[in-house]
Coordinates of C-alpha atoms in Angstrom, one line a residue:
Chain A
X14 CA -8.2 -0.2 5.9
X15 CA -7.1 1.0 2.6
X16 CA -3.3 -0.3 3.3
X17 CA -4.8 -3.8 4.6
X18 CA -6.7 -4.0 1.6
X19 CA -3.7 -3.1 -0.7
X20 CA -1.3 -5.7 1.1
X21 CA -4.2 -8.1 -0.4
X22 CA -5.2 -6.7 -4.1
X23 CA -1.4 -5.5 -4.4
X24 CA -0.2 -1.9 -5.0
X25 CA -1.3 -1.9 -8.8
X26 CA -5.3 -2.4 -7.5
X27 CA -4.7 0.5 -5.3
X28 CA -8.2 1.8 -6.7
X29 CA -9.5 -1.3 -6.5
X30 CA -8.9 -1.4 -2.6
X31 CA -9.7 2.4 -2.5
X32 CA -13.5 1.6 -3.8
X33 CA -14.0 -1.4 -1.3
X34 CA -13.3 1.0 1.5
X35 CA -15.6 3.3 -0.1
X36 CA -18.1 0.9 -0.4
X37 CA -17.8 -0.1 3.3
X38 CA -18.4 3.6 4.1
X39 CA -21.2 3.8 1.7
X40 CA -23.3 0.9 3.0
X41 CA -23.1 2.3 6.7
X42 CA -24.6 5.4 5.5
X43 CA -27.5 3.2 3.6
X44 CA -28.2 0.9 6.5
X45 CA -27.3 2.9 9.4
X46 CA -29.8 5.4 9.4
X47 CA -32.8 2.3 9.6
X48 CA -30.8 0.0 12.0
X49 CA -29.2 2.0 14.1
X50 CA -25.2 3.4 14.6
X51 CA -23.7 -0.4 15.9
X52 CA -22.0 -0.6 19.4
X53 CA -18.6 -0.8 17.6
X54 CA -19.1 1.3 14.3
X55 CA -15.5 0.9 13.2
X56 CA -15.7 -2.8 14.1
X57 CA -18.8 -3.2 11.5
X58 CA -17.1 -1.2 8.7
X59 CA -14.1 -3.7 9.3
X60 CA -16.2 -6.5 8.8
X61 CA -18.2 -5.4 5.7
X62 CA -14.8 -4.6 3.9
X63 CA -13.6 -7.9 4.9
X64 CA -16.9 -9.5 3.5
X65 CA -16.2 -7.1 0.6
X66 CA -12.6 -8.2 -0.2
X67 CA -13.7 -11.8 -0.3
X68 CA -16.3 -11.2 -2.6
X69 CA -13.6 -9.5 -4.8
X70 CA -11.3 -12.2 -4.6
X71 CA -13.1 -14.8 -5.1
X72 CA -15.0 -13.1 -8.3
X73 CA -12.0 -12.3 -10.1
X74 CA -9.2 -14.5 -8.9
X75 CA -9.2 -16.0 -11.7
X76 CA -9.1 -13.2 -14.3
X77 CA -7.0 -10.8 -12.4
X78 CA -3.6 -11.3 -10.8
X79 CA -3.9 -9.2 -7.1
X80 CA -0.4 -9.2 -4.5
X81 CA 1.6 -11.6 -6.4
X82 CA 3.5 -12.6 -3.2
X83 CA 0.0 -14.3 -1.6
X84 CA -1.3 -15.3 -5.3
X85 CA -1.3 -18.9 -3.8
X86 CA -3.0 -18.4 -0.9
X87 CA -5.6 -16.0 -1.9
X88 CA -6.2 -19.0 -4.4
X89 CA -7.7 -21.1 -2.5
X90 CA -10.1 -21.3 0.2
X91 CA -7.8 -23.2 2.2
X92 CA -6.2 -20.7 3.0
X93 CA -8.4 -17.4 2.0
X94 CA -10.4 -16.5 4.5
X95 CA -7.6 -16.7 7.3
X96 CA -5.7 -14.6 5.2
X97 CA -8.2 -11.8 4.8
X98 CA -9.0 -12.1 8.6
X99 CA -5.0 -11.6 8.9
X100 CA -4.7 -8.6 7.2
X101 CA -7.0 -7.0 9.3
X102 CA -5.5 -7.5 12.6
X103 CA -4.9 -4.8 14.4
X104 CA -0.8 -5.1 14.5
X105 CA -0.7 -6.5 10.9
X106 CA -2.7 -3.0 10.3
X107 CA -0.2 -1.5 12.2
X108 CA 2.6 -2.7 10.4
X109 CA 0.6 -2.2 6.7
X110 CA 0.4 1.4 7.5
X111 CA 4.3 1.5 7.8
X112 CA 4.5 0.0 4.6
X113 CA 2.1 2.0 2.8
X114 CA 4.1 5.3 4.8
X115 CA 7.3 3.7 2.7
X116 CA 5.7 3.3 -0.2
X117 CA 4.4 6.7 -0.6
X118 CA 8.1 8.2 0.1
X119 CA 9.3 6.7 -2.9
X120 CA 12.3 8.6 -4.5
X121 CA 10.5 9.2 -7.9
X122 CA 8.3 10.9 -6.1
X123 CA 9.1 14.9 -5.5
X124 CA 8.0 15.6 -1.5
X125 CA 4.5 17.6 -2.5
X126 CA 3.6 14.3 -4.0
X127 CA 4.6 12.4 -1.4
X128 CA 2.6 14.2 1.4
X129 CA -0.6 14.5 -1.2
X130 CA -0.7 10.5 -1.0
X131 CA 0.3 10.1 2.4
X132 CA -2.7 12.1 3.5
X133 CA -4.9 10.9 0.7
X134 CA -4.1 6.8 1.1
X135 CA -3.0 7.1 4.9
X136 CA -5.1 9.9 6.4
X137 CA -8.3 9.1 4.0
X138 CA -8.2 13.6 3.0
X139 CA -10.2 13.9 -0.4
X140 CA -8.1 16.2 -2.9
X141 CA -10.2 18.9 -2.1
X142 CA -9.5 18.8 1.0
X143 CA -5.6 18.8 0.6
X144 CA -6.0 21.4 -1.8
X145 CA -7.1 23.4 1.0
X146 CA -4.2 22.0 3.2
X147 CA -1.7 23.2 0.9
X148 CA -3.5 26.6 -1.0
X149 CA -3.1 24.4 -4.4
X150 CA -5.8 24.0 -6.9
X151 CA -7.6 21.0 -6.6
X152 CA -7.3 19.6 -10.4
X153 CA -3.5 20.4 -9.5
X154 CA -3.8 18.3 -6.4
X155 CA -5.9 15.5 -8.0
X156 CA -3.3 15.4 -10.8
X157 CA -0.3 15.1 -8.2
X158 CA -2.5 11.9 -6.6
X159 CA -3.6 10.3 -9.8
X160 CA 0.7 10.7 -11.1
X161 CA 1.8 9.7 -7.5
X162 CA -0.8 6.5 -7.6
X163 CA 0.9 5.4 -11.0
X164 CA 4.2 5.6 -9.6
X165 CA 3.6 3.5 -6.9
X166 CA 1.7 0.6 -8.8
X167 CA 4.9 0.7 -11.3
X168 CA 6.5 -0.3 -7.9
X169 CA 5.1 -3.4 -8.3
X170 CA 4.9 -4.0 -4.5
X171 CA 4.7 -2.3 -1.7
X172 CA 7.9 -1.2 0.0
X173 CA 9.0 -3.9 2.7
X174 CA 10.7 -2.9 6.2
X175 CA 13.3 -5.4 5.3
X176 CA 14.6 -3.8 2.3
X177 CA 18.2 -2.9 2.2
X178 CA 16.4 0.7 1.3
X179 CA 14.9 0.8 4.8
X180 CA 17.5 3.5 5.9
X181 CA 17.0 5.7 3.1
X182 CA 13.8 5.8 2.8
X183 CA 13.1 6.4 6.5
X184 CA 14.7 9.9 6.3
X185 CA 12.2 10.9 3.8
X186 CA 9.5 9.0 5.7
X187 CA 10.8 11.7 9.0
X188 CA 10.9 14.6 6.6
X189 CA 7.4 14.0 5.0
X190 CA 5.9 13.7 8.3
X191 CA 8.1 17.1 9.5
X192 CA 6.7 18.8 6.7
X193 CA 3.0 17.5 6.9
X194 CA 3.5 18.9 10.4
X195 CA 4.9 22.3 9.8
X196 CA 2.3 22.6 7.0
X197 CA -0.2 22.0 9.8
X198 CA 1.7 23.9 12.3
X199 CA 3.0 27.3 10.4
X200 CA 0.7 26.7 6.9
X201 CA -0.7 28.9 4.7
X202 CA -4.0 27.3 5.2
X203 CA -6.3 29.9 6.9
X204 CA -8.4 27.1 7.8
X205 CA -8.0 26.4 11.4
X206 CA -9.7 22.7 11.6
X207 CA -7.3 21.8 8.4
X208 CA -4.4 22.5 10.3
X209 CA -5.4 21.1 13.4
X210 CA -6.0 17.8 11.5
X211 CA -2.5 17.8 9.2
X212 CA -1.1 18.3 12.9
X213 CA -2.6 15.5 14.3
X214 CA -2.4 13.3 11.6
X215 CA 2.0 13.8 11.7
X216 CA 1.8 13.1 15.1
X217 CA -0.3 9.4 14.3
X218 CA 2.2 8.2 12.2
X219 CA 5.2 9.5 13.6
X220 CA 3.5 7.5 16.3
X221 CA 3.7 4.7 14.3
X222 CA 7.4 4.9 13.2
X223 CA 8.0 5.1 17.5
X224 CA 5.7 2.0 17.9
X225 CA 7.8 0.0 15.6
X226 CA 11.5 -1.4 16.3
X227 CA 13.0 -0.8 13.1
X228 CA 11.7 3.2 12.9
X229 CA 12.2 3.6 16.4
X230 CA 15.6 5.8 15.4
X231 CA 17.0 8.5 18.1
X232 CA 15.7 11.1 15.2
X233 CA 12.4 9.4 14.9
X234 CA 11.7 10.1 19.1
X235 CA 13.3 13.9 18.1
X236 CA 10.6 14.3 16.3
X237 CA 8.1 13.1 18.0
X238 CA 9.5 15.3 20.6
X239 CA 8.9 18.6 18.7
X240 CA 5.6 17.7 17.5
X241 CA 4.4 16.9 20.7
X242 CA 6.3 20.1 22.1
X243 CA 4.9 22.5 19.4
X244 CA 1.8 21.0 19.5
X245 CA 1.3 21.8 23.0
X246 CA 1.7 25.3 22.0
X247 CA -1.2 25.0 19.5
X248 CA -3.9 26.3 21.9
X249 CA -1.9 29.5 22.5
X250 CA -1.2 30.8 19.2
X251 CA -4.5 31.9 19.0
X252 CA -6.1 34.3 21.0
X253 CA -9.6 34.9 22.3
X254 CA -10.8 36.2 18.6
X255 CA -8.8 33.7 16.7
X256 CA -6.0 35.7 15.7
X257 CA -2.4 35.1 15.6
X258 CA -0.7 35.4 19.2
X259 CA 2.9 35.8 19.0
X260 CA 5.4 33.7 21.4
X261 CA 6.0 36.7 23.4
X262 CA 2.1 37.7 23.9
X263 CA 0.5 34.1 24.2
X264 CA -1.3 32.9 27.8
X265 CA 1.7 30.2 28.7
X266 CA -1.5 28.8 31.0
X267 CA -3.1 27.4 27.5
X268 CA 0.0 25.4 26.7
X269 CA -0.6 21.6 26.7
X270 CA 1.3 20.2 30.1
X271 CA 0.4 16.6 29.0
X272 CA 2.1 17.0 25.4
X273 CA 4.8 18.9 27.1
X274 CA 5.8 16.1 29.5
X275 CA 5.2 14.1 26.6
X276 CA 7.6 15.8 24.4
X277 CA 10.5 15.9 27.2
X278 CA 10.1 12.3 27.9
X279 CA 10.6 11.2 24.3
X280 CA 13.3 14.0 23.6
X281 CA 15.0 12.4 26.8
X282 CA 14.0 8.7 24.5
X283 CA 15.6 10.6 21.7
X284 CA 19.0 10.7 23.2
X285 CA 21.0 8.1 22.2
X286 CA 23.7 7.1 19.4
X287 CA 26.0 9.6 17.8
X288 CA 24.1 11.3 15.1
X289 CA 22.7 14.9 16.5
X290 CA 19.7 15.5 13.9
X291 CA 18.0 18.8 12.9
X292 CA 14.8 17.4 14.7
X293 CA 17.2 16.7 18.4
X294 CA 18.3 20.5 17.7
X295 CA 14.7 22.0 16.8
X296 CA 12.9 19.4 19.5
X297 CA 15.8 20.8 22.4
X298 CA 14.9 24.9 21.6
X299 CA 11.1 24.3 21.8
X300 CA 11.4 22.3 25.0
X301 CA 13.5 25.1 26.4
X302 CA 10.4 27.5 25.5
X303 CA 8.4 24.7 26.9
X304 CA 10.3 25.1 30.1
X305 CA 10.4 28.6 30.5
X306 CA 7.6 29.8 32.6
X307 CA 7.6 33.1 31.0
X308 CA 9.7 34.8 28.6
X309 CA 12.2 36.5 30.4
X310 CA 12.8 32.9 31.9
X311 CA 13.9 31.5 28.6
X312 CA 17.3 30.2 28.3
X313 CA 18.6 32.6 25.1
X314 CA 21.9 31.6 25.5
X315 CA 21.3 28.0 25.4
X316 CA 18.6 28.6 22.3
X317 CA 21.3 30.6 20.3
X318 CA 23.9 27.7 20.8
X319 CA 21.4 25.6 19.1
X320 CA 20.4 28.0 16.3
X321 CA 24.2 28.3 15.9
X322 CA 24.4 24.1 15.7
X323 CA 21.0 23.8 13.2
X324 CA 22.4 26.4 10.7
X325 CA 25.6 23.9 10.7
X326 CA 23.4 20.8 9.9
X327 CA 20.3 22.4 8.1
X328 CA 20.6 25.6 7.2
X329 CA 17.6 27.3 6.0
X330 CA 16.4 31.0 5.7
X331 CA 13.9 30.6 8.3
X332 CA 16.5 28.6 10.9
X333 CA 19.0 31.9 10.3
X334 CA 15.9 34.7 10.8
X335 CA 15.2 32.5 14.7
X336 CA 18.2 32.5 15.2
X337 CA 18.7 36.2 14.9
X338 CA 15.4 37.1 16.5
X339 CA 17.2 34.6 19.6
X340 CA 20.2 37.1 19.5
X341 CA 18.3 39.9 19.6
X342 CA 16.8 38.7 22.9
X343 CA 20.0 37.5 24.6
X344 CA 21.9 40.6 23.0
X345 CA 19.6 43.0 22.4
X346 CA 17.9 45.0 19.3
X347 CA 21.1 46.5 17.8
X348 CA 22.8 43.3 17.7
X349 CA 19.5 41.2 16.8
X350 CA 19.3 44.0 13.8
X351 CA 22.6 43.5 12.8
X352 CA 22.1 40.0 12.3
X353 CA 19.2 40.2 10.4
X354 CA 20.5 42.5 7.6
X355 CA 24.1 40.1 7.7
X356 CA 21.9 37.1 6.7
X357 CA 23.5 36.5 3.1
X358 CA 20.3 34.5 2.4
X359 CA 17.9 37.8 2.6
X360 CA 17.2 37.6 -1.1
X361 CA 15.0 34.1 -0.3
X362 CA 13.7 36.0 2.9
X363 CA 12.6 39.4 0.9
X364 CA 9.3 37.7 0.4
X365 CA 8.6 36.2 4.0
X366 CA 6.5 38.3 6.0
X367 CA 7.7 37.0 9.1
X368 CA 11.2 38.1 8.0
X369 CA 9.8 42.1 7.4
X370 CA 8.0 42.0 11.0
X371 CA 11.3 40.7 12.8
X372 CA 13.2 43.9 11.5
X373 CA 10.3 45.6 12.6
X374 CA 10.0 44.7 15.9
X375 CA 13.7 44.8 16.6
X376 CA 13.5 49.0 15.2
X377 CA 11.1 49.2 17.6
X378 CA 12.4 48.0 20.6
X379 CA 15.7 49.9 19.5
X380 CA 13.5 53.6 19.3
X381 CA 13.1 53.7 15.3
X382 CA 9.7 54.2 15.6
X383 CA 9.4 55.1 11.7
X384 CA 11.6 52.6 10.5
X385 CA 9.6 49.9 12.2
X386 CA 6.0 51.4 10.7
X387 CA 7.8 51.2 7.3
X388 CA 8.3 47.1 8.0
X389 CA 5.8 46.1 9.4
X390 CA 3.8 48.0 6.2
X391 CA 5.8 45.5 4.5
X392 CA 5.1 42.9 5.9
X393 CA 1.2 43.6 5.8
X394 CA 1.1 44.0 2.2
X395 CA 3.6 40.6 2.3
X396 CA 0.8 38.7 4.7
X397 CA -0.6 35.3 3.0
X398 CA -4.0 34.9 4.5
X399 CA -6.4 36.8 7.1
X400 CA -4.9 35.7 9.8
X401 CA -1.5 37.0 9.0
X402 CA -2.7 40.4 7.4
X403 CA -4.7 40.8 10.9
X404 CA -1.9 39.4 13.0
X405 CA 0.1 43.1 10.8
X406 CA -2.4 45.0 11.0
X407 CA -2.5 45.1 15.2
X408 CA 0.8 45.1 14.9
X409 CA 1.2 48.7 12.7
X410 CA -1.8 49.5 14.9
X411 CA 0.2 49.1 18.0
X412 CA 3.8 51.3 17.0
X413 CA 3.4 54.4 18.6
X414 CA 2.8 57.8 16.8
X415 CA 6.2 59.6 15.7
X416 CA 6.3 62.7 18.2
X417 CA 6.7 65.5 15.8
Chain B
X9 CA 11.4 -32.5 -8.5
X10 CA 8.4 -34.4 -9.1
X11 CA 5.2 -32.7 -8.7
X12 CA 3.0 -34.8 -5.7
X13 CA -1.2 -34.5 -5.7
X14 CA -2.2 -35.0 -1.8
X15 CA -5.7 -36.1 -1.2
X16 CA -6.7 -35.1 1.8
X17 CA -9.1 -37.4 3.9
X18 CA -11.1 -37.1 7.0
X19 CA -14.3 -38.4 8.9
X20 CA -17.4 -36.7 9.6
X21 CA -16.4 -36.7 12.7
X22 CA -13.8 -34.7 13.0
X23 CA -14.6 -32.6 9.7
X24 CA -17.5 -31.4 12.1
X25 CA -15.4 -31.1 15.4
X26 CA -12.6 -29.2 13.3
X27 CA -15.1 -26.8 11.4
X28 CA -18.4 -27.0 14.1
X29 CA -17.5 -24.0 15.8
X30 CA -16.7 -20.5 14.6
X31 CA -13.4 -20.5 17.2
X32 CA -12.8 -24.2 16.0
X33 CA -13.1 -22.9 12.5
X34 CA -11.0 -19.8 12.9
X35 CA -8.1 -22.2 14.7
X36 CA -8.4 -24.6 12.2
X37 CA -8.3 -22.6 8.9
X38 CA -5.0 -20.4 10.8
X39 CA -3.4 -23.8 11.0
X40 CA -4.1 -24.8 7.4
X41 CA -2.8 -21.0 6.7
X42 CA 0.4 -21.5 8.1
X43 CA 1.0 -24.9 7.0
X44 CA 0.6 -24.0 3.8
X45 CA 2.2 -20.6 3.5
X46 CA 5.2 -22.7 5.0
X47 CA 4.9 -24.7 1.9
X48 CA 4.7 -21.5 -0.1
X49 CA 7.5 -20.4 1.4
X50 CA 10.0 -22.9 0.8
X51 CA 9.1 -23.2 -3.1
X52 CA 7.2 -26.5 -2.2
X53 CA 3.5 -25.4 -3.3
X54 CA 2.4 -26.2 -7.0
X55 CA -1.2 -26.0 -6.9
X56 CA -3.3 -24.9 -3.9
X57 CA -6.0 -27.0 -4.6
X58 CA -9.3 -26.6 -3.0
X59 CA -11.6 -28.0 -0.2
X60 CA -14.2 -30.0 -1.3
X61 CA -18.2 -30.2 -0.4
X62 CA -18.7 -32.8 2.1
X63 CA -22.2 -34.0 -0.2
X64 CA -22.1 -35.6 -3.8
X65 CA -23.1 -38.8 -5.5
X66 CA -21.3 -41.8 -6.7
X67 CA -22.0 -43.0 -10.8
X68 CA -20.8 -46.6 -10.4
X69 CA -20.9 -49.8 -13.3
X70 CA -21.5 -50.3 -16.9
X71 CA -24.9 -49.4 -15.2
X72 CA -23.8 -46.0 -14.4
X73 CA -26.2 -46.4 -11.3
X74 CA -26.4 -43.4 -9.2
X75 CA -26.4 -43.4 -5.5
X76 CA -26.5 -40.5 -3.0
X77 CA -22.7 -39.0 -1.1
X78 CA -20.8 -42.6 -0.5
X79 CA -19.3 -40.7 2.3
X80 CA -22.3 -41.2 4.6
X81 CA -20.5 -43.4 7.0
X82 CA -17.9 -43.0 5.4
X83 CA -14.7 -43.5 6.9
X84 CA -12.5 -41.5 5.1
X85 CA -14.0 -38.9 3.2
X86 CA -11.8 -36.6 0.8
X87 CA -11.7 -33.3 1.6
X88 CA -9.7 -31.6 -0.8
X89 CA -6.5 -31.6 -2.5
X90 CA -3.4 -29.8 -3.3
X91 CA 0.0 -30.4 -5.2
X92 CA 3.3 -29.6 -4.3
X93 CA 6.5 -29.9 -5.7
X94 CA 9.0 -32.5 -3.8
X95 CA 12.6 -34.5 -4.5
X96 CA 11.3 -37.5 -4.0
X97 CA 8.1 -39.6 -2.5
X98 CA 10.2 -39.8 1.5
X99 CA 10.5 -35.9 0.7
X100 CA 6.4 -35.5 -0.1
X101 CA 5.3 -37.4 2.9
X102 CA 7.9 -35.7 5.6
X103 CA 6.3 -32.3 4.1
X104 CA 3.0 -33.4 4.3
X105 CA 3.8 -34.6 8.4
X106 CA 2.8 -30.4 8.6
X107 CA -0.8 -30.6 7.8
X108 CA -3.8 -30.2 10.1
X109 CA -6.1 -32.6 8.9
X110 CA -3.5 -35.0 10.7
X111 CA -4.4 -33.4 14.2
X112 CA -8.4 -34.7 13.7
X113 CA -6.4 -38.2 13.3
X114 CA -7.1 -37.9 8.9
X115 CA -4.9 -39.0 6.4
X116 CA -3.0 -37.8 3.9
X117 CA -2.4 -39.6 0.4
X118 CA 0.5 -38.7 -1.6
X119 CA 0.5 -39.6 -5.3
X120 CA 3.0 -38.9 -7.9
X121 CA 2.0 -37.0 -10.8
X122 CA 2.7 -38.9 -14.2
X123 CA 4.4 -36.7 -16.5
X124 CA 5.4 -37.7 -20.0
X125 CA 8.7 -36.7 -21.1

């Protein structure tokens, strides 16, 4: 609502649209609670913003200048109310939403910004609530809105899909949504329900990018394809007691079929054109997981051609530690080891717990049963929340006892 | 360019057949939407204008006698206005061939704008 509202009062009365919405929400909860939930709650609150926005128009048309593209229209009542009710149709939402994606990814904008207004405009989180998404503080988090809110009313207007831009700007669109994901998917957030939501929340509007025929890119289905693939494994990385399960330990039975045929059918969507993107490479090594109906099934070979691939097109410290952990499991410990220590980016991995409990695995499997104690200390003391330190702590508990 | 005022003019009639309803309503004020975002569009809209109230009174004569809304039976009752921008009077009426109140069989009267130069 907040985005139709904004394609009427224009990006500079972002607020202004922000507190109609509000007051929408506001008097459900008066009225509600004496008349009754209505059949179609979301249908009412539609309708008592659009009542809202009229009243807001009409009041102060005259003394303040709202989307400067429709200032004729929302002039008049010719043409006001048919405008208003426009806005508000479900594909014009749609579309909005795109926009207001766009607008959010602005360049000015560094990417923690970015994703602090995409979930606070498009996803309706509170600061609080993304400061709990992201570990931040929440003045920090409030500041990064209130900065990121100026920015985009200095824009003037919203960001249209026909811009020349539209290329540009749609890789940061993908890589906002593939971080709001990842924060959802391997965050710091010990808060289970966050994540969940930041999860499912990527997938909406990556949704939306799919729904659209000028997002639809091959790399836009790839990513659909490795949310809906990951997210299938969601149910699994947690066991009975809520703690961390790792890949090799989780109940393959909890995995998502639905999302997984989802996932294949859209990375089967995905492949067209030239262009092989990080997402086609990430989205092709979780559907082989997907595939595999239990780990000693999994196609290692064909996973470590595709590390090898992503650490030509996006190398990253994390990308190099899979791919060494895949090695290990096609070649075994000593060469899995070997890899690990070789990665010329350990300096950036020193402080990645994940990274310490790799080596320590891999010592294990290869006999150094001291060795791997010592990482797997390591990576305790390196753990970022409970769930990590406990996901350490049964894994120290579990290396066997040095025979004397 | 010479700036045009249209008067707008309909019948009772059709004002209620256009607006009785809230589908008719709805159809009606889409069509008056894209008629004149259309205008907006192609740099031909001055001044939206504004609907008028279908009630009023007339002050007529030295004897500024008032009588109650002249538009009773009226046959053509104004129902708003709006200005746009056009080359020339043939240009002003071929835009205004677009506007719904033609559809309840209204009118439409374009009028030049005086300007002194």
């Amino acid at each position: 609502m907040v985005a139709a509202l904004t394609r009427l009062f224009g990006v500079h009365n972002l607020t202004l649209a922000e507190d109609v919405v509000q007051d929408a929400f506001l008097r459900a909860h008066a009225t509600w609670p004496l008349s009754g939930v209505p059949d179609n709650p979301s249908a009412w609150l539609m309708a008592t913003a659009k009542n809202r926005a009229l009243d807001v128009v009409r009041r102060h048309r005259t003394a303040k200048t709202f989307a400067p593209e429709l200032q004729h229209l929302l002039a008049t009542e010719w043409t006001l109310t048919p405008l208003v009710d426009e806005a508000f149709a479900a594909h014009v939402v749609r579309d909005e939403q795109l926009r207001m994606m766009f607008s959010c990814c602005h360049p000015k904008l560094p990417e923690d910004a970015q994703l602090a207004l995409i979930l606070n405009i498009l996803c309706g989180f509170g600061a609080h609530e993304i400061a709990q998404a992201f570990l931040a503080s929440h003045a920090a988090i409030e500041k990064r809105i209130t900065r990121g809110k100026h920015t985009l009313a200095e824009a003037q207007r919203l960001f249209d899909l026909g811009d020349a831009e539209l290329a540009t700007r749609l890789g940061t669109v993908q890589h906002a949504l593939y971080l709001l994901f990842n924060e959802g998917y391997h965050g710091t957030s010990d808060e289970r329900a966050v994540r969940v939501e930041l999860c499912d929340e990527a997938r909406h509007l990556t949704a939306l990018l799919c729904a659209h025929p000028q997002t639809a890119t091959p790399a836009t289905f790839a990513l659909a394809a490795l949310m809906a693939l990951h997210g299938a494994r969601l149910p699994a990385r947690r066991d009975a007691t809520g703690d961390l399960s790792a890949l090799a330990d989780q109940d393959r039975t909890r995995w998502d079929q639905q999302l997984i045929a989802d996932g294949l059918a859209l990375l089967n969507r995905s492949a067209t054109g030239l262009v092989v993107s990080a997402y086609h490479l990430e989205a092709a090594i979780a559907a082989e997981h997907a595939r595999a109906a239990t780990l000693a099934d999994t196609a290692w070979e064909r996973i470590v051609l595709m590390y090898d691939r992503l650490m030509i097109v996006a190398p990253s410290p994390v990308v190099a530690l899979s791919r060494a952990i895949a090695i290990a499991e096609r070649d075994g410990p000593e060469r899995g080891l070997v890899e690990l220590r070789a990665l010329a980016e350990r300096e950036r991995l020193a402080r990645y717990p994940f990274f310490a409990a790799a080596e320590g695995e891999l010592e294990l499997r290869g006999g150094a049963v001291a060795a791997a104690r010592v990482c797997f200390e390591r990576a305790l003391a390196l753990a970022r929340n409970d769930a990590e330190r406990r996901f350490f702590e049964r894994r120290l508990a579990g290396v066997p006892s040095e025979r004397p | 360019m010479t700036d045009y005022i249209c008067f707008f003019r309909t019948n009772p009639t059709a004002r209620a057949q256009a607006m009785g309803t809230p589908e008719a309503a709805q159809q009606s004020m889409q069509a008056w939407l894209a008629w004149m975002r259309d205008l907006e569009q192609k740099g031909n809209l001055v001044h939206s204008g504004q609907p008028l109230d279908g009630d009023g009174k007339v002050v007529r004569g030295r004897a500024r006698a008032v009588t109650d809304g002249p538009f009773v039976e009226a046959k053509d009752l104004v129902a708003g206005y709006t200005i746009i921008r056009a080359n020339d009077l043939v240009h002003a009426s071929e835009l205004v061939k677009g506007c719904p109140i033609l559809e309840g069989d209204g009118s439409v009267e374009v009028r030049a704008v005086l300007q002194t130069m």
